[in-house]
mmCIF file of C-alpha atoms in Angstrom:
data_model
loop_
_atom_site.group_PDB
_atom_site.id
_atom_site.type_symbol
_atom_site.label_atom_id
_atom_site.label_comp_id
_atom_site.label_asym_id
_atom_site.label_seq_id
_atom_site.Cartn_x
_atom_site.Cartn_y
_atom_site.Cartn_z
ATOM 1 C CA MET A 1 -52.796 -22.727 8.991
ATOM 2 C CA GLN A 2 -52.079 -23.753 12.586
ATOM 3 C CA LYS A 3 -51.110 -27.254 11.432
ATOM 4 C CA LYS A 4 -48.467 -25.828 9.071
ATOM 5 C CA GLN A 5 -47.097 -23.664 11.885
ATOM 6 C CA ASP A 6 -46.935 -26.717 14.177
ATOM 7 C CA HIS A 7 -44.977 -28.657 11.539
ATOM 8 C CA LEU A 8 -42.620 -25.728 11.104
ATOM 9 C CA GLU A 9 -41.986 -25.528 14.855
ATOM 10 C CA LYS A 10 -41.373 -29.288 15.034
ATOM 11 C CA PHE A 11 -38.889 -28.983 12.152
ATOM 12 C CA LYS A 12 -37.043 -26.171 13.960
ATOM 13 C CA THR A 13 -36.976 -28.164 17.188
ATOM 14 C CA ALA A 14 -35.567 -31.177 15.345
ATOM 15 C CA ILE A 15 -32.854 -29.028 13.730
ATOM 16 C CA ILE A 16 -31.892 -27.520 17.100
ATOM 17 C CA SER A 17 -31.681 -30.959 18.713
ATOM 18 C CA THR A 18 -29.628 -32.266 15.812
ATOM 19 C CA ILE A 19 -27.114 -29.414 16.041
ATOM 20 C CA LYS A 20 -26.636 -29.940 19.750
ATOM 21 C CA SER A 21 -26.288 -33.688 19.324
ATOM 22 C CA ILE A 22 -23.833 -33.603 16.419
ATOM 23 C CA SER A 23 -21.693 -30.834 17.876
ATOM 24 C CA ASN A 24 -21.650 -32.413 21.356
ATOM 25 C CA ARG A 25 -22.474 -28.963 22.750
ATOM 26 C CA ASN A 26 -25.501 -28.032 24.773
ATOM 27 C CA ASP A 27 -24.290 -24.469 25.366
ATOM 28 C CA ILE A 28 -24.761 -23.426 21.732
ATOM 29 C CA GLU A 29 -27.473 -20.846 21.020
ATOM 30 C CA ILE A 30 -29.465 -21.554 17.853
ATOM 31 C CA ASN A 31 -31.634 -18.919 16.189
ATOM 32 C CA PHE A 32 -33.518 -18.600 12.941
ATOM 33 C CA GLY A 33 -33.227 -15.462 10.823
ATOM 34 C CA LYS A 34 -32.787 -14.093 7.330
ATOM 35 C CA THR A 35 -29.184 -15.118 6.804
ATOM 36 C CA ALA A 36 -27.136 -18.111 7.880
ATOM 37 C CA GLU A 37 -24.140 -17.312 10.037
ATOM 38 C CA VAL A 38 -22.065 -18.468 12.969
ATOM 39 C CA SER A 39 -20.748 -16.125 15.643
ATOM 40 C CA SER A 40 -16.997 -15.595 15.700
ATOM 41 C CA ASP A 41 -16.769 -17.239 19.120
ATOM 42 C CA ASN A 42 -18.760 -20.317 17.966
ATOM 43 C CA LYS A 43 -21.361 -19.797 20.677
ATOM 44 C CA SER A 44 -24.340 -19.130 18.429
ATOM 45 C CA ILE A 45 -25.637 -20.197 15.043
ATOM 46 C CA THR A 46 -28.274 -18.407 13.007
ATOM 47 C CA LEU A 47 -29.990 -20.590 10.435
ATOM 48 C CA PRO A 48 -32.096 -19.454 7.495
ATOM 49 C CA ASN A 49 -35.683 -19.259 8.676
ATOM 50 C CA PRO A 50 -37.657 -21.965 6.849
ATOM 51 C CA GLN A 51 -41.034 -20.454 6.063
ATOM 52 C CA ILE A 52 -42.543 -23.098 3.827
ATOM 53 C CA LEU A 53 -41.949 -26.739 4.618
ATOM 54 C CA ASN A 54 -43.003 -27.889 1.160
ATOM 55 C CA ASP A 55 -40.043 -26.061 -0.424
ATOM 56 C CA ASN A 56 -37.557 -28.932 -0.732
ATOM 57 C CA THR A 57 -34.599 -26.691 -1.606
ATOM 58 C CA GLN A 58 -35.141 -24.545 1.476
ATOM 59 C CA ILE A 59 -35.371 -27.611 3.714
ATOM 60 C CA LEU A 60 -32.223 -29.109 2.184
ATOM 61 C CA LYS A 61 -30.365 -25.811 2.604
ATOM 62 C CA THR A 62 -31.344 -25.485 6.266
ATOM 63 C CA ARG A 63 -30.411 -29.084 7.047
ATOM 64 C CA ALA A 64 -27.112 -28.900 5.146
ATOM 65 C CA PHE A 65 -26.062 -25.644 6.821
ATOM 66 C CA ALA A 66 -27.022 -27.014 10.251
ATOM 67 C CA ASP A 67 -25.065 -30.218 9.624
ATOM 68 C CA THR A 68 -22.008 -28.393 8.295
ATOM 69 C CA GLU A 69 -21.840 -25.949 11.186
ATOM 70 C CA SER A 70 -22.432 -28.733 13.724
ATOM 71 C CA LEU A 71 -19.572 -30.711 12.227
ATOM 72 C CA LYS A 72 -17.250 -27.707 12.351
ATOM 73 C CA LEU A 73 -18.119 -27.257 16.026
ATOM 74 C CA ARG A 74 -17.427 -30.935 16.649
ATOM 75 C CA TYR A 75 -14.225 -31.412 14.646
ATOM 76 C CA SER A 76 -12.601 -27.959 14.450
ATOM 77 C CA ASN A 77 -10.417 -26.265 17.011
ATOM 78 C CA LEU A 78 -10.391 -22.469 16.662
ATOM 79 C CA LYS A 79 -7.061 -22.085 18.459
ATOM 80 C CA ILE A 80 -5.304 -24.524 16.147
ATOM 81 C CA LEU A 81 -6.938 -23.015 13.067
ATOM 82 C CA LYS A 82 -5.898 -19.524 14.084
ATOM 83 C CA ASN A 83 -2.364 -20.674 14.880
ATOM 84 C CA PHE A 84 -1.844 -22.073 11.356
ATOM 85 C CA GLU A 85 -3.936 -19.554 9.427
ATOM 86 C CA PRO A 86 -2.096 -18.312 6.341
ATOM 87 C CA THR A 87 -1.709 -14.686 5.331
ATOM 88 C CA GLY A 88 -3.524 -13.089 2.433
ATOM 89 C CA ASN A 89 -7.240 -12.989 1.664
ATOM 90 C CA VAL A 90 -7.245 -15.733 -0.960
ATOM 91 C CA ASN A 91 -5.160 -18.048 1.190
ATOM 92 C CA LYS A 92 -7.471 -17.490 4.163
ATOM 93 C CA LYS A 93 -10.552 -18.241 2.080
ATOM 94 C CA LEU A 94 -9.009 -21.436 0.729
ATOM 95 C CA TYR A 95 -7.951 -22.417 4.252
ATOM 96 C CA LYS A 96 -11.543 -21.991 5.520
ATOM 97 C CA ILE A 97 -12.923 -23.956 2.576
ATOM 98 C CA ALA A 98 -10.455 -26.771 3.200
ATOM 99 C CA GLU A 99 -11.473 -26.905 6.877
ATOM 100 C CA LYS A 100 -15.159 -27.007 5.929
ATOM 101 C CA ILE A 101 -14.517 -29.864 3.519
ATOM 102 C CA ARG A 102 -12.437 -31.728 6.116
ATOM 103 C CA CYS A 103 -15.210 -31.489 8.700
ATOM 104 C CA GLU A 104 -17.907 -32.482 6.200
ATOM 105 C CA LYS A 105 -15.844 -35.476 5.084
ATOM 106 C CA LEU A 106 -15.411 -36.668 8.676
ATOM 107 C CA GLY A 107 -19.117 -36.209 9.305
ATOM 108 C CA MET A 108 -20.104 -38.062 6.140
ATOM 109 C CA GLU A 109 -17.907 -40.966 7.183
ATOM 110 C CA ASN A 110 -19.392 -41.118 10.678
ATOM 111 C CA PHE A 111 -23.044 -40.151 10.192
ATOM 112 C CA LYS A 112 -25.153 -41.689 7.437
ATOM 113 C CA GLY A 113 -27.912 -39.088 7.822
ATOM 114 C CA ILE A 114 -25.442 -36.239 7.381
ATOM 115 C CA LYS A 115 -24.030 -37.919 4.302
ATOM 116 C CA ASN A 116 -27.542 -38.137 2.836
ATOM 117 C CA ASN A 117 -28.355 -34.515 3.730
ATOM 118 C CA LEU A 118 -25.154 -33.053 2.290
ATOM 119 C CA GLU A 119 -25.203 -35.157 -0.867
ATOM 120 C CA SER A 120 -28.861 -34.268 -1.477
ATOM 121 C CA TYR A 121 -28.130 -30.591 -1.014
ATOM 122 C CA TYR A 122 -25.035 -30.516 -3.224
ATOM 123 C CA PHE A 123 -26.801 -32.478 -5.967
ATOM 124 C CA GLU A 124 -29.792 -30.104 -5.727
ATOM 125 C CA ILE A 125 -27.750 -26.914 -6.041
ATOM 126 C CA ASN A 126 -25.674 -28.354 -8.890
ATOM 127 C CA ALA A 127 -28.746 -29.570 -10.802
ATOM 128 C CA ASP A 128 -29.522 -26.045 -12.015
#
């Protein structure tokens, strides 16, 4: 049991290091909890808490979310986004989706590991 817990802690440590490295931010606070979310001020990220490391879908989800949020921190500028944000709920949702895709595309072009993680995750969730 202790060995599994050690592997889980090493996985979490690797994810935290990866987020800080990709985002170029050491001031980001990274937590693990029930739901995945990013604070409105982009100063903290909560990732889904991986409980079982032999659950491939859960690992892929955690890595993909960590990569995506790291890329948004690296390539997005909240002031610029807010300045050009459209009105209306649907328009705002589409605007956020477009920004997510833009950041993921840049990351996939610049980081082979991120490309592998995101492609694996998207293929996994679309395989159902």
